[in-house]
Short mmCIF file of C-alpha atoms in Angstrom, two decimals:
data_model
loop_
_atom_site.label_atom_id
_atom_site.label_comp_id
_atom_site.label_asym_id
_atom_site.label_seq_id
_atom_site.Cartn_x
_atom_site.Cartn_y
_atom_site.Cartn_z
CA UNK A 596 105.73 128.17 92.44
CA UNK A 597 104.37 126.84 89.11
CA UNK A 598 101.58 124.29 89.14
CA UNK A 599 103.52 122.16 86.65
CA UNK A 600 107.14 121.79 87.71
CA UNK A 601 109.83 121.75 85.07
CA UNK A 602 110.92 118.15 84.36
CA UNK A 603 114.19 116.99 85.81
CA UNK A 604 116.22 114.18 84.31
CA UNK A 605 116.44 110.94 86.28
CA UNK A 606 119.79 109.63 87.46
CA UNK A 607 121.53 107.73 84.72
CA UNK A 608 120.71 104.04 84.80
CA UNK A 609 118.25 104.36 87.67
CA UNK A 610 115.61 101.62 87.58
CA UNK A 611 112.02 102.43 88.56
CA UNK A 612 112.18 100.14 91.56
CA UNK A 613 115.87 100.55 92.37
CA UNK A 614 117.53 102.11 95.38
CA UNK A 615 118.37 105.79 95.17
CA UNK A 616 118.82 108.94 97.23
CA UNK A 617 115.55 110.70 98.15
CA UNK A 618 117.01 113.68 100.01
CA UNK A 619 119.93 114.58 102.29
CA UNK A 620 120.96 111.30 103.91
CA UNK A 621 117.69 109.61 102.86
CA UNK A 622 117.54 106.51 100.68
CA UNK A 623 114.41 105.00 99.08
CA UNK A 624 113.96 101.41 97.93
CA UNK A 625 111.02 99.20 97.03
CA UNK A 626 110.88 96.08 99.20
CA UNK A 627 108.94 92.83 98.79
CA UNK A 628 105.21 92.91 99.53
CA UNK A 629 105.67 89.91 101.81
CA UNK A 630 108.07 91.87 104.04
CA UNK A 631 106.23 95.18 104.10
CA UNK A 632 103.67 94.79 106.89
CA UNK A 633 106.15 93.41 109.41
CA UNK A 634 108.67 96.13 108.49
CA UNK A 635 106.29 99.02 109.20
CA UNK A 636 104.32 97.40 112.06
CA UNK A 637 105.96 99.63 114.66
CA UNK A 638 105.70 102.89 112.70
CA UNK A 639 103.91 105.73 114.48
CA UNK A 640 101.84 106.51 111.37
CA UNK A 641 100.97 102.94 110.36
CA UNK A 642 97.34 102.44 109.31
CA UNK A 643 95.23 99.90 107.43
CA UNK A 644 95.42 101.68 104.06
CA UNK A 645 99.23 101.53 104.25
CA UNK A 646 99.34 97.75 104.82
CA UNK A 647 99.62 95.20 102.01
CA UNK A 648 97.33 92.74 103.81
CA UNK A 649 94.50 95.28 103.61
CA UNK A 650 95.21 97.04 100.33
CA UNK A 651 95.70 93.82 98.36
CA UNK A 652 92.14 92.74 99.23
CA UNK A 653 90.51 96.17 99.19
CA UNK A 654 91.92 97.19 95.80
CA UNK A 655 92.85 93.90 94.07
CA UNK A 656 93.33 95.40 90.60
CA UNK A 657 96.01 97.98 91.39
CA UNK A 658 99.76 97.43 91.61
CA UNK A 659 101.22 97.88 95.09
CA UNK A 660 104.71 99.32 95.53
CA UNK A 661 106.02 99.29 99.14
CA UNK A 662 108.63 102.05 99.31
CA UNK A 663 110.88 102.13 102.39
CA UNK A 664 112.92 105.21 103.35
CA UNK A 665 116.07 104.69 105.37
CA UNK A 666 118.69 106.97 106.91
CA UNK A 667 122.01 105.63 108.10
CA UNK A 668 120.69 102.11 107.54
CA UNK A 669 117.65 102.59 109.80
CA UNK A 670 114.06 102.75 108.55
CA UNK A 671 112.64 106.23 109.18
CA UNK A 672 109.55 106.19 106.98
CA UNK A 673 107.71 104.50 104.19
CA UNK A 674 104.84 104.64 101.76
CA UNK A 675 102.68 101.95 100.19
CA UNK A 676 101.97 103.43 96.78
CA UNK A 677 99.06 102.16 94.69
CA UNK A 678 99.65 102.45 90.95
CA UNK A 679 96.52 102.51 88.78
CA UNK A 680 96.96 102.43 84.98
CA UNK A 681 94.61 104.72 83.06
CA UNK A 682 92.47 103.63 80.09
CA UNK A 683 93.89 103.69 76.56
CA UNK A 684 97.46 103.72 77.88
CA UNK A 685 97.17 107.43 78.64
CA UNK A 686 99.27 107.11 81.78
CA UNK A 687 98.92 106.05 85.40
CA UNK A 688 98.12 107.46 88.81
CA UNK A 689 100.37 106.83 91.82
CA UNK A 690 98.25 107.15 94.96
CA UNK A 691 99.66 107.55 98.48
CA UNK A 692 96.64 107.20 100.78
CA UNK A 693 97.49 108.35 104.34
CA UNK A 694 101.14 108.21 103.38
CA UNK A 695 104.02 108.67 103.47
CA UNK A 696 104.33 107.39 107.04
CA UNK A 697 106.86 108.42 109.65
CA UNK A 698 108.40 105.74 111.84
CA UNK A 699 108.73 108.28 114.67
CA UNK A 700 106.32 111.19 114.35
CA UNK A 701 107.78 112.88 117.42
CA UNK A 702 111.31 113.36 116.12
CA UNK A 703 112.55 116.95 115.90
CA UNK A 704 113.06 116.81 112.14
CA UNK A 705 109.72 115.12 111.36
CA UNK A 706 108.59 117.95 109.07
CA UNK A 707 111.84 117.96 107.10
CA UNK A 708 111.76 114.17 106.83
CA UNK A 709 108.18 114.23 105.51
CA UNK A 710 109.25 116.80 102.91
CA UNK A 711 112.19 114.63 101.87
CA UNK A 712 109.93 111.60 101.43
CA UNK A 713 107.58 113.67 99.27
CA UNK A 714 110.56 114.66 97.13
CA UNK A 715 111.41 110.98 96.78
CA UNK A 716 107.86 110.24 95.58
CA UNK A 717 107.95 113.14 93.13
CA UNK A 718 111.27 111.99 91.67
CA UNK A 719 110.20 108.35 91.33
CA UNK A 720 106.63 108.70 90.09
CA UNK A 721 106.06 112.18 88.67
CA UNK A 722 109.42 112.71 86.98
CA UNK A 723 110.98 109.34 86.17
CA UNK A 724 107.77 107.44 85.40
CA UNK A 725 105.66 110.40 84.21
CA UNK A 726 102.66 109.66 86.44
CA UNK A 727 100.21 111.84 88.30
CA UNK A 728 101.16 111.60 91.98
CA UNK A 729 98.20 111.93 94.38
CA UNK A 730 98.86 112.26 98.12
CA UNK A 731 96.15 112.11 100.82
CA UNK A 732 97.21 113.34 104.29
CA UNK A 733 95.35 112.57 107.52
CA UNK A 734 93.18 115.05 109.38
CA UNK A 735 95.36 116.95 111.86
CA UNK A 736 94.77 118.84 115.12
CA UNK A 737 94.94 122.61 115.00
CA UNK A 738 93.53 125.13 112.58
CA UNK A 739 95.98 124.14 109.85
CA UNK A 740 97.25 120.85 108.45
CA UNK A 741 101.07 121.12 108.18
CA UNK A 742 101.43 118.23 105.73
CA UNK A 743 98.73 119.49 103.40
CA UNK A 744 100.06 123.04 103.69
CA UNK A 745 103.49 121.77 102.65
CA UNK A 746 102.05 119.95 99.63
CA UNK A 747 100.24 123.08 98.46
CA UNK A 748 103.37 125.21 98.92
CA UNK A 749 105.39 122.60 97.02
CA UNK A 750 103.24 123.00 93.91
CA UNK A 751 100.64 120.25 94.33
CA UNK A 752 97.14 120.99 93.04
CA UNK A 753 93.97 120.62 95.08
CA UNK A 754 92.17 117.43 94.06
CA UNK A 755 88.89 115.77 94.99
CA UNK A 756 87.56 116.25 98.51
CA UNK A 757 84.88 114.57 100.59
CA UNK A 758 81.18 115.39 100.88
CA UNK A 759 81.38 115.31 104.69
CA UNK A 760 85.11 115.58 105.49
CA UNK A 761 85.06 115.97 109.28
CA UNK A 762 86.87 113.30 111.29
CA UNK A 763 86.30 112.83 115.01
CA UNK A 764 89.43 112.14 117.08
CA UNK A 765 89.36 111.23 120.79
CA UNK A 766 92.29 111.86 123.15
CA UNK A 767 93.23 108.58 124.89
CA UNK A 768 95.85 109.53 127.49
CA UNK A 769 93.39 110.62 130.17
CA UNK A 770 92.34 109.24 133.54
CA UNK A 771 88.75 108.01 133.82
CA UNK A 772 87.84 111.03 135.92
CA UNK A 773 89.39 113.49 133.48
CA UNK A 774 87.80 111.77 130.49
CA UNK A 775 84.32 111.96 132.01
CA UNK A 776 84.86 115.64 132.61
CA UNK A 777 85.70 116.22 128.95
CA UNK A 778 82.65 114.37 127.58
CA UNK A 779 79.69 116.46 126.55
CA UNK A 780 76.97 116.52 129.21
CA UNK A 781 74.42 114.51 127.21
CA UNK A 782 77.02 111.84 126.41
CA UNK A 783 77.83 111.52 130.14
CA UNK A 784 74.13 111.15 130.90
CA UNK A 785 73.69 108.30 128.41
CA UNK A 786 76.89 106.65 129.69
CA UNK A 787 75.58 106.68 133.28
CA UNK A 788 72.32 105.10 132.11
CA UNK A 789 74.22 102.38 130.23
CA UNK A 790 76.32 101.63 133.30
CA UNK A 791 73.13 101.01 135.26
CA UNK A 792 71.78 98.53 132.66
CA UNK A 793 73.82 95.50 133.75
CA UNK A 794 75.89 95.35 130.58
CA UNK A 795 79.10 93.28 130.28
CA UNK A 796 82.13 94.26 128.17
CA UNK A 797 84.75 91.84 126.82
CA UNK A 798 87.67 91.69 124.47
CA UNK A 799 86.84 88.73 122.23
CA UNK A 800 88.90 86.53 119.93
CA UNK A 801 88.42 86.07 116.16
CA UNK A 802 86.45 82.88 116.82
CA UNK A 803 83.59 85.19 117.86
CA UNK A 804 83.47 87.11 114.59
CA UNK A 805 80.31 85.28 113.54
CA UNK A 806 78.48 86.96 116.42
CA UNK A 807 79.61 90.38 115.24
CA UNK A 808 78.66 89.48 111.65
CA UNK A 809 75.07 88.88 112.75
CA UNK A 810 74.97 92.24 114.51
CA UNK A 811 76.45 94.01 111.50
CA UNK A 812 74.08 92.41 108.98
CA UNK A 813 71.05 93.19 111.15
CA UNK A 814 72.18 96.80 111.52
CA UNK A 815 72.64 97.35 107.77
CA UNK A 816 69.21 95.83 107.11
CA UNK A 817 67.62 98.03 109.77
CA UNK A 818 69.24 101.23 108.55
CA UNK A 819 68.69 100.34 104.87
CA UNK A 820 71.96 101.74 103.57
CA UNK A 821 74.25 100.33 100.90
CA UNK A 822 77.56 99.26 102.42
CA UNK A 823 80.52 100.48 100.35
CA UNK A 824 83.01 99.69 103.12
CA UNK A 825 85.77 97.09 103.09
CA UNK A 826 83.95 94.83 105.55
CA UNK A 827 84.77 91.80 103.41
CA UNK A 828 88.45 92.18 104.35
CA UNK A 829 87.82 91.58 108.08
CA UNK A 830 88.70 87.83 108.18
CA UNK A 831 92.04 88.55 106.51
CA UNK A 832 92.81 91.31 109.00
CA UNK A 833 92.31 88.94 111.92
CA UNK A 834 94.43 86.27 110.20
CA UNK A 835 97.58 88.44 110.27
CA UNK A 836 100.60 86.76 111.81
CA UNK A 837 101.74 89.95 113.57
CA UNK A 838 99.60 90.47 116.69
CA UNK A 839 100.53 94.16 116.70
CA UNK A 840 98.71 94.60 113.39
CA UNK A 841 95.69 92.44 114.12
CA UNK A 842 92.59 94.46 115.01
CA UNK A 843 90.67 93.90 118.22
CA UNK A 844 87.10 92.68 118.57
CA UNK A 845 85.11 94.08 121.49
CA UNK A 846 81.61 92.89 122.47
CA UNK A 847 78.97 94.08 124.91
CA UNK A 848 76.33 91.67 126.22
CA UNK A 849 73.06 91.99 128.13
CA UNK A 850 72.01 88.89 130.06
CA UNK A 851 74.29 86.80 127.85
CA UNK A 852 73.04 88.24 124.53
CA UNK A 853 75.55 90.18 122.41
CA UNK A 854 73.95 93.56 121.73
CA UNK A 855 76.86 95.73 120.54
CA UNK A 856 80.36 95.33 119.15
CA UNK A 857 83.30 97.09 117.55
CA UNK A 858 86.34 96.17 115.47
CA UNK A 859 89.24 98.51 116.21
CA UNK A 860 92.71 98.84 114.68
CA UNK A 861 95.25 99.45 117.45
CA UNK A 862 98.50 99.84 115.48
CA UNK A 863 100.48 103.07 115.61
CA UNK A 864 99.79 106.29 117.48
CA UNK A 865 96.25 106.51 116.09
CA UNK A 866 93.85 103.67 116.91
CA UNK A 867 90.98 103.53 114.43
CA UNK A 868 87.35 102.52 114.82
CA UNK A 869 86.89 100.29 111.77
CA UNK A 870 83.41 98.79 112.16
CA UNK A 871 80.67 98.85 114.74
CA UNK A 872 77.14 97.54 115.18
CA UNK A 873 74.42 97.63 117.80
CA UNK A 874 71.18 95.66 117.89
CA UNK A 875 67.74 97.19 118.45
CA UNK A 876 67.84 95.99 122.06
CA UNK A 877 71.33 97.44 122.44
CA UNK A 878 70.07 100.84 121.30
CA UNK A 879 67.42 100.77 124.04
CA UNK A 880 70.12 99.94 126.60
CA UNK A 881 72.49 102.62 125.25
CA UNK A 882 75.06 99.87 124.71
CA UNK A 883 77.08 101.95 122.23
CA UNK A 884 78.01 104.43 124.96
CA UNK A 885 79.11 101.65 127.31
CA UNK A 886 81.05 99.95 124.50
CA UNK A 887 83.07 102.98 123.44
CA UNK A 888 83.76 104.06 127.02
CA UNK A 889 85.30 100.66 127.71
CA UNK A 890 87.16 100.62 124.37
CA UNK A 891 88.77 103.99 125.18
CA UNK A 892 89.89 102.65 128.56
CA UNK A 893 91.26 99.43 127.02
CA UNK A 894 93.21 101.31 124.34
CA UNK A 895 94.71 103.64 126.94
CA UNK A 896 95.81 100.77 129.18
CA UNK A 897 96.96 98.26 126.54
CA UNK A 898 98.39 100.21 123.60
CA UNK A 899 100.75 103.08 122.87
CA UNK A 900 98.08 104.99 120.91
CA UNK A 901 97.50 108.63 121.81
CA UNK A 902 94.36 109.07 119.70
CA UNK A 903 91.22 107.12 118.87
CA UNK A 904 90.00 107.97 115.36
CA UNK A 905 86.23 107.49 115.11
CA UNK A 906 86.10 108.20 111.39
CA UNK A 907 83.39 110.33 109.82
CA UNK A 908 79.60 110.48 109.66
CA UNK A 909 78.66 110.07 105.97
CA UNK A 910 76.30 112.96 106.60
CA UNK A 911 74.14 111.41 109.33
CA UNK A 912 73.10 113.68 112.20
CA UNK A 913 72.87 110.88 114.78
CA UNK A 914 76.47 109.79 114.15
CA UNK A 915 77.64 113.39 114.34
CA UNK A 916 75.96 113.95 117.69
CA UNK A 917 77.28 110.69 119.14
CA UNK A 918 80.86 111.19 117.99
CA UNK A 919 80.95 114.89 118.81
CA UNK A 920 79.83 114.18 122.37
CA UNK A 921 82.46 111.49 122.73
CA UNK A 922 85.26 113.73 121.45
CA UNK A 923 84.14 116.38 123.93
CA UNK A 924 86.62 119.08 124.84
CA UNK A 925 89.79 116.94 124.89
CA UNK A 926 89.94 115.66 121.31
CA UNK A 927 89.43 117.41 118.01
CA UNK A 928 87.10 117.47 115.02
CA UNK A 929 88.95 118.41 111.86
CA UNK A 930 88.35 117.87 108.13
CA UNK A 931 90.25 115.47 105.96
CA UNK A 932 91.98 117.68 103.40
CA UNK A 933 91.33 117.06 99.71
CA UNK A 934 93.75 114.96 97.73
CA UNK A 935 96.90 116.81 96.60
CA UNK A 936 98.00 116.07 93.03
CA UNK A 937 101.35 116.66 91.35
CA UNK A 938 102.49 116.10 87.78
CA UNK A 939 105.81 117.02 86.24
CA UNK A 940 104.35 116.88 82.71
CA UNK A 941 101.10 118.14 81.22
CA UNK A 942 99.78 114.89 79.72
CA UNK A 943 99.81 112.93 83.03
CA UNK A 944 98.11 115.88 84.72
CA UNK A 945 95.34 116.05 82.13
CA UNK A 946 94.81 112.28 81.96
CA UNK A 947 94.91 111.81 85.73
CA UNK A 948 92.59 114.67 86.62
CA UNK A 949 90.15 113.57 83.90
CA UNK A 950 90.11 110.07 85.42
CA UNK A 951 89.51 111.49 88.91
CA UNK A 952 86.67 113.65 87.60
CA UNK A 953 85.04 110.66 85.90
CA UNK A 954 85.31 108.55 89.04
CA UNK A 955 83.84 111.37 91.11
CA UNK A 956 80.87 111.63 88.74
CA UNK A 957 80.20 107.90 89.06
CA UNK A 958 80.38 108.06 92.86
CA UNK A 959 77.98 111.02 92.98
CA UNK A 960 75.53 109.11 90.79
CA UNK A 961 75.76 106.08 93.10
CA UNK A 962 75.01 108.26 96.14
CA UNK A 963 72.08 109.88 94.37
CA UNK A 964 70.60 106.49 93.44
CA UNK A 965 71.02 105.31 97.03
CA UNK A 966 69.08 108.31 98.31
CA UNK A 967 66.30 107.72 95.79
CA UNK A 968 65.79 104.10 96.83
CA UNK A 969 62.48 103.67 98.73
CA UNK A 970 63.25 103.47 102.44
CA UNK A 971 66.97 104.07 101.90
CA UNK A 972 68.99 106.00 104.45
CA UNK A 973 69.49 109.66 103.54
CA UNK A 974 72.15 112.00 104.95
CA UNK A 975 70.51 114.62 107.14
CA UNK A 976 73.38 116.75 108.42
CA UNK A 977 73.14 120.50 107.66
CA UNK A 978 75.27 121.71 104.77
CA UNK A 979 77.70 123.51 107.09
CA UNK A 980 79.11 120.08 107.95
CA UNK A 981 79.76 119.34 104.28
CA UNK A 982 82.84 120.50 102.37
#
């Protein structure tokens, strides 16, 4: 299949944001930003990056286009597309980060439906609007990634990857006894020690965020790393009207003093560890082990999630060892695939890939400067864990 597909003409009179067919029986339409989050709240694949309430604050300078896919009048999938104009009016990039989403990932035709949604994105952005379309699938269990494999077979080009792409995914649907058996031996040892330390676990409300803020600020100061995360969006996440989409705040205390905490997204089939922090005293008490053990139990008993996504390591050996031991033999450690890029015309391909290359160069320079800062945290994982 050619890397640059031959252009197809758009349907006569079709508007860029209008309703049109995206595949056999599938219809695509942009809906209002204000309706998007509540519409996709129950989707199996819903995640923060696919929610307007997060993306609007995380990337305030891009246009957001919430695209809903329906079949027989029922919503079956969707994709929040971020559209970034390129300098000098050379084009635009349409980015689908962790999308498109399936409403029901377990349906028999999930693979065909994903393919049909991709065709809808290609038609709308690559062909009709002459943009570079960039799709970023999740890490997947197994030796292959079916979504990424489909994109490559469809004619997408491999884009930018990640320095340390591995993601650590914990299986949630286990009894306490079975879960302990799947933990690595050293992780079980530290957990037993934490359980003997008199620690207390609680699910806290957003009125306690200030306590977590203090932990988080102290941790970043102690570790001396520059925080490029979206931590500034946290108050807005907790202010969501839909309880299903609001993250959870969990705290661990020792003798009444908060020593560890985590903010966790619980929406969809994949709960996600967003932010965590532990004080110096909490490290001595192994509070992080106690915290995550209790979080796994709470997610199993109070949500429909099957997986707990711990994120990556940013190249730090300690995080790798902690998360690997927690995943144990029941979850999986798999890499995030690189971005997959598609253009129907040569100019959008050239302009878009040049912009991605320039952004990558800037990010590499930022990381280098961080590592050169006196006392700054430096990645110490062996290169076999890098891409």
